[in-house]
Amino acid sequence: MRTDICKKIEKGIFYLDCGMGTSLQGLGIDISKGTEMYSILCRDVVVRHHTDCYMAGSDLIYTNTFGINGLKYTKAEIKEMITASLDAAVTARNECISERGEDLYIGLDIGPTGKMLEPYGDLTFEDAVNAFAETIRSADESKYDVIIIETMTDCLETKAAVIAAKENSKKPVFVTNVYDKSGRMLTGADCEAMVAMLEGLGVSALGLNCSLGPADMLDVTKRIASLTSLPLIVKPNAGLPVMIDEKPVYTTTPKLFASEMSDIVSAGAGIIGGCCGSTAGYISGVFL
């Protein structure tokens, strides 16, 4: 039987997975129109991504559900994609248990809606809550261990997602926001305000992901670590991409990524992984 995920995190560094899109591209998938349909169309490739991450050292993998919400898809489409993505994750976990042990976890991945909330756009707060709720209600709770709300750039959208999670699931909720080097989100909220809000909403872990590489996240990591006693998540990109032949190429190597993540851990992060540009090799690199 798996250890409760929150108790497992208390025991030491807890490893997340790598970038879904980057990994699928490396496995030959065209992700130009998103990844969420591939749990149905190319199930074996998605399972391979998850197993690669588990075997590289990930304790938890994110389901292929980042872009699924009620503003983009019908209820039937959401149910089909969520079910397929959870089944792929469970299959991967079952394949890896014999070598890694029972303590392998699955996070139901919830990304932003892709719409701007009022007053920056025309999406109401209530409609945002409903969109996230549709995704969460469509997921079988027996197949995942935690809800991961990630890559959020707006304070209100973050709040809407957490409320939807709390109202429609009994699972722990982890949240990571996107900050610039100054510790601010796209719509202006700073990391101090977000920590206060997320603690008030009762999340189980919080932190930052995407946009920047580990070195550029270090100062914000230190600030958040000084503000909260909750487990701190840091999931950086593999540095900033450069365009080569009209494609983004991430130039931070797994070895450099691992070195910079050591500084992130020293700054207070206890839950770490990789976002855009990272592959399973980046996860295994932190064990070198």
Short mmCIF file of C-alpha atoms in Angstrom, two decimals:
data_model
loop_
_atom_site.label_atom_id
_atom_site.label_comp_id
_atom_site.label_asym_id
_atom_site.label_seq_id
_atom_site.Cartn_x
_atom_site.Cartn_y
_atom_site.Cartn_z
CA MET A 1 0.00 0.00 0.00
CA ARG A 2 1.28 3.46 -0.92
CA THR A 3 2.29 5.85 1.83
CA ASP A 4 0.02 8.90 2.09
CA ILE A 5 1.55 11.41 -0.32
CA CYS A 6 1.77 14.24 2.22
CA LYS A 7 3.56 11.95 4.69
CA LYS A 8 5.89 10.75 1.93
CA ILE A 9 6.87 14.33 1.14
CA GLU A 10 7.85 14.93 4.75
CA LYS A 11 10.54 12.24 4.52
CA GLY A 12 12.89 13.98 2.08
CA ILE A 13 13.22 15.35 -1.45
CA PHE A 14 10.22 14.37 -3.54
CA TYR A 15 10.74 14.16 -7.31
CA LEU A 16 8.21 15.19 -9.95
CA ASP A 17 8.31 14.43 -13.66
CA CYS A 18 9.58 16.32 -16.72
CA GLY A 19 7.92 18.35 -19.47
CA MET A 20 5.13 16.38 -21.15
CA GLY A 21 5.36 18.23 -24.47
CA THR A 22 9.14 17.98 -24.75
CA SER A 23 9.08 14.31 -23.92
CA LEU A 24 6.34 13.49 -26.43
CA GLN A 25 8.19 15.44 -29.13
CA GLY A 26 11.28 13.35 -28.39
CA LEU A 27 9.16 10.24 -28.83
CA GLY A 28 8.06 11.40 -32.29
CA ILE A 29 4.75 13.15 -31.56
CA ASP A 30 3.68 16.44 -33.18
CA ILE A 31 2.34 18.55 -30.31
CA SER A 32 1.61 21.70 -32.30
CA LYS A 33 -2.11 21.35 -31.54
CA GLY A 34 -1.69 20.26 -27.93
CA THR A 35 -1.12 16.92 -26.23
CA GLU A 36 -4.40 16.01 -24.56
CA MET A 37 -5.81 13.84 -27.39
CA TYR A 38 -2.72 11.65 -27.48
CA SER A 39 -3.79 9.59 -24.48
CA ILE A 40 -6.41 8.24 -26.89
CA LEU A 41 -4.62 8.44 -30.24
CA CYS A 42 -1.13 7.33 -29.13
CA ARG A 43 -1.71 5.77 -25.75
CA ASP A 44 1.50 3.69 -25.79
CA VAL A 45 3.62 6.82 -26.29
CA VAL A 46 2.01 8.56 -23.31
CA VAL A 47 2.53 5.44 -21.18
CA ARG A 48 6.18 5.40 -22.32
CA HIS A 49 6.61 9.02 -21.20
CA HIS A 50 5.27 8.18 -17.76
CA THR A 51 7.35 5.01 -17.36
CA ASP A 52 10.50 6.85 -18.48
CA CYS A 53 9.89 9.42 -15.75
CA TYR A 54 9.19 6.85 -13.05
CA MET A 55 12.30 4.88 -13.95
CA ALA A 56 14.39 8.06 -14.02
CA GLY A 57 13.44 8.68 -10.40
CA SER A 58 10.14 10.57 -10.43
CA ASP A 59 7.97 9.86 -7.39
CA LEU A 60 4.95 11.48 -9.04
CA ILE A 61 3.91 11.91 -12.67
CA TYR A 62 1.42 14.44 -14.05
CA THR A 63 -1.48 13.11 -16.12
CA ASN A 64 -1.81 14.24 -19.72
CA THR A 65 -4.73 16.52 -18.84
CA PHE A 66 -3.15 19.99 -18.74
CA GLY A 67 -5.29 21.49 -21.50
CA ILE A 68 -8.61 19.79 -20.72
CA ASN A 69 -11.40 22.02 -19.43
CA GLY A 70 -15.06 22.84 -19.93
CA LEU A 71 -14.36 25.91 -22.08
CA LYS A 72 -12.60 23.85 -24.76
CA TYR A 73 -14.41 20.52 -24.79
CA THR A 74 -17.84 18.97 -24.27
CA LYS A 75 -18.61 16.90 -21.18
CA ALA A 76 -18.36 13.70 -23.22
CA GLU A 77 -14.98 14.69 -24.69
CA ILE A 78 -13.64 15.65 -21.26
CA LYS A 79 -14.73 12.34 -19.76
CA GLU A 80 -13.15 10.35 -22.59
CA MET A 81 -9.82 12.19 -22.46
CA ILE A 82 -9.60 12.26 -18.66
CA THR A 83 -10.37 8.54 -18.43
CA ALA A 84 -7.77 7.69 -21.10
CA SER A 85 -5.12 9.86 -19.46
CA LEU A 86 -5.69 8.39 -16.01
CA ASP A 87 -5.64 4.86 -17.40
CA ALA A 88 -2.30 5.58 -19.14
CA ALA A 89 -0.83 6.90 -15.89
CA VAL A 90 -2.09 3.92 -13.87
CA THR A 91 -0.70 1.51 -16.48
CA ALA A 92 2.72 3.15 -16.23
CA ARG A 93 2.67 3.06 -12.45
CA ASN A 94 1.74 -0.63 -12.43
CA GLU A 95 4.57 -1.39 -14.87
CA CYS A 96 7.14 0.32 -12.64
CA ILE A 97 6.07 -0.85 -9.19
CA SER A 98 8.13 -4.05 -9.31
CA GLU A 99 11.35 -2.04 -9.75
CA ARG A 100 10.51 1.19 -7.93
CA GLY A 101 8.20 -0.01 -5.15
CA GLU A 102 4.65 0.91 -4.20
CA ASP A 103 5.30 4.59 -3.42
CA LEU A 104 4.66 5.93 -6.92
CA TYR A 105 2.06 8.65 -7.26
CA ILE A 106 -0.20 10.22 -9.88
CA GLY A 107 -1.17 13.89 -10.03
CA LEU A 108 -4.30 15.02 -11.88
CA ASP A 109 -2.84 17.89 -13.91
CA ILE A 110 -4.93 21.06 -14.21
CA GLY A 111 -3.62 23.90 -16.38
CA PRO A 112 -5.09 27.35 -17.10
CA THR A 113 -8.23 27.71 -19.20
CA GLY A 114 -6.50 29.75 -21.89
CA LYS A 115 -8.95 32.60 -21.30
CA MET A 116 -8.39 35.83 -19.39
CA LEU A 117 -10.67 36.49 -16.43
CA GLU A 118 -12.42 39.78 -15.86
CA PRO A 119 -11.32 42.60 -15.82
CA TYR A 120 -8.51 41.60 -18.21
CA GLY A 121 -10.81 39.46 -20.36
CA ASP A 122 -14.45 38.36 -20.58
CA LEU A 123 -14.33 35.13 -18.56
CA THR A 124 -16.25 35.44 -15.30
CA PHE A 125 -14.93 33.98 -12.07
CA GLU A 126 -17.96 31.68 -11.78
CA ASP A 127 -17.48 30.35 -15.31
CA ALA A 128 -13.82 29.65 -14.57
CA VAL A 129 -14.75 27.68 -11.45
CA ASN A 130 -17.30 25.70 -13.46
CA ALA A 131 -14.78 24.95 -16.22
CA PHE A 132 -12.25 23.54 -13.76
CA ALA A 133 -14.97 21.69 -11.84
CA GLU A 134 -16.05 19.85 -15.00
CA THR A 135 -12.55 18.44 -15.41
CA ILE A 136 -12.23 17.40 -11.77
CA ARG A 137 -15.69 15.80 -11.62
CA SER A 138 -14.82 13.73 -14.70
CA ALA A 139 -11.81 12.13 -13.01
CA ASP A 140 -12.04 8.89 -11.02
CA GLU A 141 -10.56 9.77 -7.61
CA SER A 142 -9.40 6.21 -7.06
CA LYS A 143 -6.86 6.61 -9.87
CA TYR A 144 -4.96 9.71 -8.71
CA ASP A 145 -3.39 10.88 -5.47
CA VAL A 146 -3.31 14.68 -5.69
CA ILE A 147 -4.64 17.52 -7.83
CA ILE A 148 -1.86 19.57 -9.42
CA ILE A 149 -2.87 23.10 -10.43
CA GLU A 150 0.04 24.45 -12.46
CA THR A 151 1.35 27.19 -14.76
CA MET A 152 -1.14 29.73 -13.45
CA THR A 153 -0.40 33.35 -14.36
CA ASP A 154 -3.44 35.03 -12.80
CA CYS A 155 -4.33 35.27 -9.11
CA LEU A 156 -8.08 34.97 -9.71
CA GLU A 157 -7.78 32.01 -12.07
CA THR A 158 -5.60 30.27 -9.51
CA LYS A 159 -8.26 30.87 -6.86
CA ALA A 160 -11.01 29.59 -9.18
CA ALA A 161 -9.10 26.36 -9.82
CA VAL A 162 -8.42 25.76 -6.12
CA ILE A 163 -12.07 26.37 -5.21
CA ALA A 164 -13.18 23.94 -7.93
CA ALA A 165 -10.74 21.35 -6.61
CA LYS A 166 -11.79 21.78 -2.99
CA GLU A 167 -15.49 21.61 -3.83
CA ASN A 168 -15.26 18.55 -6.07
CA SER A 169 -12.52 16.34 -4.65
CA LYS A 170 -11.17 15.16 -1.32
CA LYS A 171 -7.62 14.86 -2.63
CA PRO A 172 -4.76 17.17 -1.56
CA VAL A 173 -4.20 20.19 -3.80
CA PHE A 174 -0.76 21.39 -4.97
CA VAL A 175 -0.40 24.74 -6.77
CA THR A 176 2.42 26.26 -8.80
CA ASN A 177 2.30 29.71 -10.36
CA VAL A 178 4.40 31.36 -13.04
CA TYR A 179 6.50 34.27 -11.74
CA ASP A 180 8.99 36.55 -13.44
CA LYS A 181 12.40 37.25 -11.91
CA SER A 182 10.90 39.94 -9.69
CA GLY A 183 8.41 37.48 -8.19
CA ARG A 184 5.33 38.84 -9.97
CA MET A 185 2.70 37.06 -12.01
CA LEU A 186 1.46 38.22 -15.41
CA THR A 187 -1.53 40.04 -13.92
CA GLY A 188 0.53 41.71 -11.19
CA ALA A 189 0.18 39.69 -7.98
CA ASP A 190 3.45 39.04 -6.19
CA CYS A 191 4.58 35.82 -4.55
CA GLU A 192 3.88 37.20 -1.06
CA ALA A 193 0.21 37.76 -1.93
CA MET A 194 -0.08 34.34 -3.56
CA VAL A 195 1.39 32.51 -0.57
CA ALA A 196 -1.07 34.25 1.74
CA MET A 197 -4.02 33.43 -0.53
CA LEU A 198 -3.07 29.80 -1.12
CA GLU A 199 -2.42 29.10 2.54
CA GLY A 200 -5.81 30.63 3.31
CA LEU A 201 -7.43 28.33 0.75
CA GLY A 202 -5.89 25.29 2.43
CA VAL A 203 -3.61 23.92 -0.27
CA SER A 204 -1.14 21.20 0.75
CA ALA A 205 1.91 22.46 -1.18
CA LEU A 206 2.73 25.50 -3.31
CA GLY A 207 5.47 26.99 -5.44
CA LEU A 208 6.45 27.95 -8.96
CA ASN A 209 6.95 26.40 -12.37
CA CYS A 210 7.64 27.17 -16.04
CA SER A 211 8.90 30.34 -17.77
CA LEU A 212 12.39 30.42 -16.24
CA GLY A 213 15.31 28.07 -15.61
CA PRO A 214 16.48 27.05 -12.13
CA ALA A 215 19.08 29.79 -11.74
CA ASP A 216 16.53 32.51 -12.52
CA MET A 217 14.05 30.99 -10.05
CA LEU A 218 16.48 30.97 -7.13
CA ASP A 219 15.65 34.37 -5.65
CA VAL A 220 11.89 33.81 -5.82
CA THR A 221 12.34 30.37 -4.31
CA LYS A 222 14.17 31.93 -1.36
CA ARG A 223 11.40 34.52 -0.92
CA ILE A 224 8.63 31.93 -0.92
CA ALA A 225 10.59 29.65 1.41
CA SER A 226 10.81 32.50 3.92
CA LEU A 227 7.05 33.01 3.81
CA THR A 228 5.58 29.53 4.16
CA SER A 229 5.92 26.35 6.17
CA LEU A 230 4.13 24.36 3.47
CA PRO A 231 6.17 22.05 1.19
CA LEU A 232 7.70 24.16 -1.58
CA ILE A 233 7.46 23.01 -5.22
CA VAL A 234 9.92 24.22 -7.87
CA LYS A 235 9.57 22.88 -11.44
CA PRO A 236 11.69 25.04 -13.78
CA ASN A 237 12.17 24.99 -17.51
CA ALA A 238 15.44 23.69 -18.90
CA GLY A 239 16.57 27.30 -19.15
CA LEU A 240 15.34 29.81 -21.72
CA PRO A 241 14.93 28.49 -25.29
CA VAL A 242 16.66 29.83 -28.38
CA MET A 243 15.16 29.52 -31.84
CA ILE A 244 17.04 27.17 -34.19
CA ASP A 245 15.46 26.36 -37.57
CA GLU A 246 12.24 28.01 -36.31
CA LYS A 247 12.03 25.63 -33.35
CA PRO A 248 12.67 26.37 -29.66
CA VAL A 249 15.79 24.63 -28.39
CA TYR A 250 16.56 24.47 -24.67
CA THR A 251 20.30 24.78 -24.10
CA THR A 252 20.52 23.95 -20.38
CA THR A 253 22.00 20.46 -20.18
CA PRO A 254 20.79 17.84 -17.69
CA LYS A 255 24.12 18.17 -15.83
CA LEU A 256 23.81 21.95 -15.48
CA PHE A 257 20.13 21.62 -14.60
CA ALA A 258 21.00 19.20 -11.80
CA SER A 259 23.68 21.54 -10.46
CA GLU A 260 21.29 24.50 -10.41
CA MET A 261 18.54 22.40 -8.83
CA SER A 262 20.94 21.65 -5.97
CA ASP A 263 20.88 25.38 -5.20
CA ILE A 264 17.08 25.36 -5.41
CA VAL A 265 16.91 22.55 -2.83
CA SER A 266 19.36 24.40 -0.57
CA ALA A 267 17.05 27.43 -0.80
CA GLY A 268 14.16 25.43 0.66
CA ALA A 269 12.44 23.46 -2.12
CA GLY A 270 11.44 19.94 -1.15
CA ILE A 271 9.42 18.98 -4.24
CA ILE A 272 11.30 19.34 -7.53
CA GLY A 273 11.00 18.43 -11.19
CA GLY A 274 11.33 19.82 -14.70
CA CYS A 275 8.96 21.75 -16.94
CA CYS A 276 9.33 22.88 -20.59
CA GLY A 277 12.47 21.63 -22.30
CA SER A 278 13.14 18.87 -19.79
CA THR A 279 13.03 15.13 -20.41
CA ALA A 280 13.46 12.07 -18.21
CA GLY A 281 17.21 12.58 -18.52
CA TYR A 282 16.89 15.80 -16.55
CA ILE A 283 15.15 13.95 -13.74
CA SER A 284 17.79 11.21 -13.61
CA GLY A 285 20.44 13.93 -13.72
CA VAL A 286 19.54 15.19 -10.25
CA PHE A 287 20.66 11.83 -8.84
CA LEU A 288 24.21 12.13 -10.26
#
